[in-house]
Amino acid sequence: MPSPARPITVALVDDYDVVLKGLAHLFDDYRDRVIVAEIDANAPVSDSVDVVLYDSFAQPEADHVEIAELLRNPRARRVVVYTWNFHPDLIEIARNQGVHGYLSKTLSAAELVTAIEAVHAGARIFNDQSRRAPSQPGLDWPGKREGITDRESEILALITQGKSNAEIARLTYLSPNTVKSYIRSVYRKIGATSRTQAVLSGVPHAFTRDPHRIDPG
């Protein structure tokens, strides 16, 4: 696909600053094709952006509402979900909402840029991922430097939000036993033996949410 005449403007949307910054760095080598705009709810956007890339890290409960707001925003020409969760129900909901793409975090930076260009050109790109695979190198998430995986990080983020095991299983489309397995693993890595210790340990301070949103007004 030929590159557009000018770089595509891309807004990155995520509740966690470390995740957003890590995603922004994926585009460092593609600045001739993509210009990244970090959008803060406290500084409404005055200019339109070509594509909004919505990272679903640790916010599945609010996804549908927030995605709907992005789709209604006249300053967002295209809205793309960027995720590791390919449960058929989530994909179907996204399609019905009218998102323009549903892209996997396993895509390389080059593949992600190409997919964004295709969406910008009018295509609808829905990745087909039948199994869980590691996220691309270069992405970041809370606790990564402590050896916590991206999936464990999301589980811990939901714990710090006060979610129960049953709620986490429902929100992540994982089985209760799988959730327990992730929790045991992340507890071992941060030296916690209980939920209270996990929330009060030195790592969860990185899980403070820092909203970045497009003002729907």
Protein backbone atom coordinates (compact mmCIF):
# COMPACT_ATOMS: atom_id res chain seq x y z
CA MET A 1 0.00 0.00 0.00
CA PRO A 2 1.49 3.38 -0.97
CA SER A 3 2.12 5.79 1.90
CA PRO A 4 -0.23 8.79 2.14
CA ALA A 5 0.99 12.19 0.94
CA ARG A 6 1.36 13.36 4.55
CA PRO A 7 1.94 11.48 7.81
CA ILE A 8 -1.19 10.09 9.43
CA THR A 9 -2.09 11.73 12.73
CA VAL A 10 -2.72 9.10 15.42
CA ALA A 11 -4.14 9.70 18.89
CA LEU A 12 -3.25 7.15 21.56
CA VAL A 13 -5.89 6.58 24.24
CA ASP A 14 -5.20 4.71 27.47
CA ASP A 15 -5.76 5.15 31.20
CA TYR A 16 -2.15 4.37 32.11
CA ASP A 17 0.61 6.82 31.25
CA VAL A 18 3.34 4.17 31.13
CA VAL A 19 1.33 2.12 28.64
CA LEU A 20 0.64 5.15 26.46
CA LYS A 21 4.28 6.24 26.41
CA GLY A 22 5.47 2.74 25.58
CA LEU A 23 3.01 2.54 22.70
CA ALA A 24 4.12 5.95 21.43
CA HIS A 25 7.72 4.73 21.20
CA LEU A 26 6.67 1.95 18.83
CA PHE A 27 6.25 4.63 16.16
CA ASP A 28 9.65 6.26 16.66
CA ASP A 29 11.06 4.80 13.43
CA TYR A 30 7.96 5.68 11.40
CA ARG A 31 7.60 9.41 11.95
CA ASP A 32 7.51 9.97 8.20
CA ARG A 33 4.30 7.91 8.11
CA VAL A 34 2.69 8.44 11.54
CA ILE A 35 2.58 11.45 13.85
CA VAL A 36 1.55 10.57 17.41
CA ALA A 37 -0.64 12.90 19.48
CA GLU A 38 -1.05 12.15 23.18
CA ILE A 39 -4.49 13.31 24.22
CA ASP A 40 -5.33 14.39 27.75
CA ALA A 41 -8.91 14.90 28.91
CA ASN A 42 -7.80 18.12 30.58
CA ALA A 43 -6.62 19.57 27.24
CA PRO A 44 -9.41 19.08 24.69
CA VAL A 45 -8.26 18.55 21.12
CA SER A 46 -8.87 21.40 18.73
CA ASP A 47 -7.62 19.63 15.61
CA SER A 48 -8.97 16.45 14.06
CA VAL A 49 -6.94 13.26 14.06
CA ASP A 50 -6.96 10.60 11.36
CA VAL A 51 -6.93 7.53 13.60
CA VAL A 52 -7.55 6.95 17.30
CA LEU A 53 -5.75 3.88 18.66
CA TYR A 54 -7.57 2.73 21.79
CA ASP A 55 -5.44 0.51 24.04
CA SER A 56 -7.74 -1.63 26.19
CA PHE A 57 -5.27 -2.29 29.02
CA ALA A 58 -7.06 -2.93 32.33
CA GLN A 59 -10.25 -1.11 31.38
CA PRO A 60 -12.49 -3.73 29.76
CA GLU A 61 -15.46 -2.77 31.91
CA ALA A 62 -15.64 0.73 30.45
CA ASP A 63 -14.50 -0.12 26.93
CA HIS A 64 -17.87 -0.10 25.22
CA VAL A 65 -18.90 3.29 26.59
CA GLU A 66 -15.54 4.92 25.90
CA ILE A 67 -15.30 3.46 22.39
CA ALA A 68 -18.81 4.71 21.65
CA GLU A 69 -17.76 8.21 22.76
CA LEU A 70 -14.72 8.08 20.49
CA LEU A 71 -16.87 6.98 17.55
CA ARG A 72 -19.23 9.92 18.14
CA ASN A 73 -16.37 12.39 18.34
CA PRO A 74 -16.24 14.38 15.07
CA ARG A 75 -12.51 14.97 15.58
CA ALA A 76 -11.78 11.23 15.39
CA ARG A 77 -12.03 10.11 11.76
CA ARG A 78 -11.24 6.43 12.48
CA VAL A 79 -11.28 4.43 15.72
CA VAL A 80 -9.17 1.30 16.18
CA VAL A 81 -9.05 -1.05 19.20
CA TYR A 82 -5.55 -2.28 20.13
CA THR A 83 -5.72 -5.36 22.34
CA TRP A 84 -4.61 -8.87 23.27
CA ASN A 85 -8.19 -10.02 24.00
CA PHE A 86 -9.78 -11.69 20.98
CA HIS A 87 -12.80 -13.25 22.58
CA PRO A 88 -15.48 -13.57 19.85
CA ASP A 89 -18.04 -11.63 21.92
CA LEU A 90 -15.70 -8.64 22.22
CA ILE A 91 -14.94 -8.67 18.50
CA GLU A 92 -18.64 -8.86 17.65
CA ILE A 93 -19.48 -5.96 19.97
CA ALA A 94 -16.70 -3.90 18.41
CA ARG A 95 -17.97 -4.65 14.90
CA ASN A 96 -21.51 -3.73 15.85
CA GLN A 97 -20.34 -0.47 17.39
CA GLY A 98 -18.70 0.45 14.12
CA VAL A 99 -15.00 0.46 14.99
CA HIS A 100 -12.72 0.59 11.98
CA GLY A 101 -10.14 -1.90 13.23
CA TYR A 102 -9.42 -4.48 15.90
CA LEU A 103 -5.66 -4.95 16.02
CA SER A 104 -3.47 -7.34 17.98
CA LYS A 105 -0.65 -6.33 20.30
CA THR A 106 1.38 -9.12 18.71
CA LEU A 107 1.77 -7.04 15.52
CA SER A 108 5.23 -5.68 14.89
CA ALA A 109 5.61 -1.91 14.70
CA ALA A 110 5.85 -2.12 10.91
CA GLU A 111 2.70 -4.27 10.71
CA LEU A 112 0.84 -1.91 13.04
CA VAL A 113 1.78 1.13 10.93
CA THR A 114 0.69 -0.68 7.76
CA ALA A 115 -2.64 -1.63 9.35
CA ILE A 116 -3.21 1.98 10.47
CA GLU A 117 -2.50 3.18 6.94
CA ALA A 118 -5.02 0.67 5.58
CA VAL A 119 -7.68 1.85 8.05
CA HIS A 120 -6.93 5.45 7.16
CA ALA A 121 -7.43 4.55 3.49
CA GLY A 122 -10.90 3.17 4.24
CA ALA A 123 -10.35 -0.51 4.99
CA ARG A 124 -11.70 -2.26 8.06
CA ILE A 125 -8.99 -4.43 9.59
CA PHE A 126 -9.92 -7.11 12.12
CA ASN A 127 -7.02 -9.34 13.09
CA ASP A 128 -7.77 -13.02 13.58
CA GLN A 129 -5.93 -14.39 16.59
CA SER A 130 -6.81 -17.89 17.70
CA ARG A 131 -4.35 -18.12 20.59
CA ARG A 132 -2.69 -15.92 23.16
CA ALA A 133 0.77 -14.74 22.09
CA PRO A 134 3.29 -12.40 23.74
CA SER A 135 3.01 -8.69 23.08
CA GLN A 136 5.56 -7.12 20.80
CA PRO A 137 8.92 -6.10 22.28
CA GLY A 138 9.00 -2.37 22.94
CA LEU A 139 5.55 -2.17 24.49
CA ASP A 140 5.41 -1.19 28.15
CA TRP A 141 3.06 -1.80 31.04
CA PRO A 142 3.09 -1.27 34.82
CA GLY A 143 5.41 -3.72 36.58
CA LYS A 144 7.27 -4.80 33.46
CA ARG A 145 10.62 -3.88 35.01
CA GLU A 146 9.78 -6.09 37.99
CA GLY A 147 9.32 -9.09 35.69
CA ILE A 148 5.51 -8.95 35.59
CA THR A 149 4.05 -10.04 32.26
CA ASP A 150 1.50 -7.93 30.39
CA ARG A 151 -1.36 -10.27 31.32
CA GLU A 152 -0.26 -10.42 34.97
CA SER A 153 -0.03 -6.64 34.93
CA GLU A 154 -3.61 -6.29 33.81
CA ILE A 155 -4.79 -8.72 36.48
CA LEU A 156 -2.90 -6.75 39.14
CA ALA A 157 -4.33 -3.49 37.79
CA LEU A 158 -7.85 -4.87 38.17
CA ILE A 159 -7.02 -6.01 41.71
CA THR A 160 -5.90 -2.48 42.58
CA GLN A 161 -9.23 -1.26 41.20
CA GLY A 162 -10.95 -3.43 43.82
CA LYS A 163 -12.21 -6.16 41.50
CA SER A 164 -12.94 -9.62 42.90
CA ASN A 165 -11.63 -12.80 41.26
CA ALA A 166 -15.08 -13.43 39.80
CA GLU A 167 -15.26 -9.90 38.36
CA ILE A 168 -11.77 -10.23 36.89
CA ALA A 169 -12.73 -13.52 35.24
CA ARG A 170 -15.83 -11.93 33.73
CA LEU A 171 -14.04 -8.81 32.52
CA THR A 172 -11.07 -10.63 30.99
CA TYR A 173 -13.00 -13.64 29.62
CA LEU A 174 -10.66 -15.94 31.55
CA SER A 175 -11.70 -18.92 33.67
CA PRO A 176 -11.66 -18.45 37.46
CA ASN A 177 -8.87 -21.01 37.76
CA THR A 178 -6.78 -19.17 35.17
CA VAL A 179 -7.28 -15.91 37.05
CA LYS A 180 -6.15 -17.60 40.28
CA SER A 181 -3.07 -18.92 38.49
CA TYR A 182 -2.13 -15.42 37.29
CA ILE A 183 -2.72 -13.99 40.75
CA ARG A 184 -0.47 -16.61 42.39
CA SER A 185 2.25 -15.85 39.86
CA VAL A 186 2.13 -12.08 40.28
CA TYR A 187 1.95 -12.36 44.08
CA ARG A 188 5.12 -14.45 44.03
CA LYS A 189 6.90 -11.84 41.92
CA ILE A 190 5.99 -8.92 44.18
CA GLY A 191 6.38 -10.85 47.45
CA ALA A 192 2.72 -10.64 48.47
CA THR A 193 0.64 -13.31 50.18
CA SER A 194 -2.72 -11.53 50.21
CA ARG A 195 -4.79 -8.99 48.30
CA THR A 196 -4.06 -6.33 50.90
CA GLN A 197 -0.33 -6.89 50.62
CA ALA A 198 -0.58 -6.80 46.84
CA VAL A 199 -2.35 -3.45 46.87
CA LEU A 200 0.04 -2.00 49.47
CA SER A 201 3.26 -3.36 47.98
CA GLY A 202 5.79 -1.09 46.30
CA VAL A 203 4.76 -2.03 42.76
CA PRO A 204 1.06 -1.05 42.53
CA HIS A 205 1.89 2.66 42.80
CA ALA A 206 2.62 2.30 39.07
CA PHE A 207 -1.01 1.31 38.54
CA THR A 208 -2.40 4.76 39.26
CA ARG A 209 -4.64 5.66 36.36
CA ASP A 210 -3.80 8.82 34.42
CA PRO A 211 -6.78 9.38 32.07
CA HIS A 212 -6.05 10.24 28.45
CA ARG A 213 -9.26 10.77 26.54
CA ILE A 214 -10.68 12.63 23.61
CA ASP A 215 -13.19 15.18 24.82
CA PRO A 216 -16.50 14.02 23.31
CA GLY A 217 -17.85 17.54 23.20
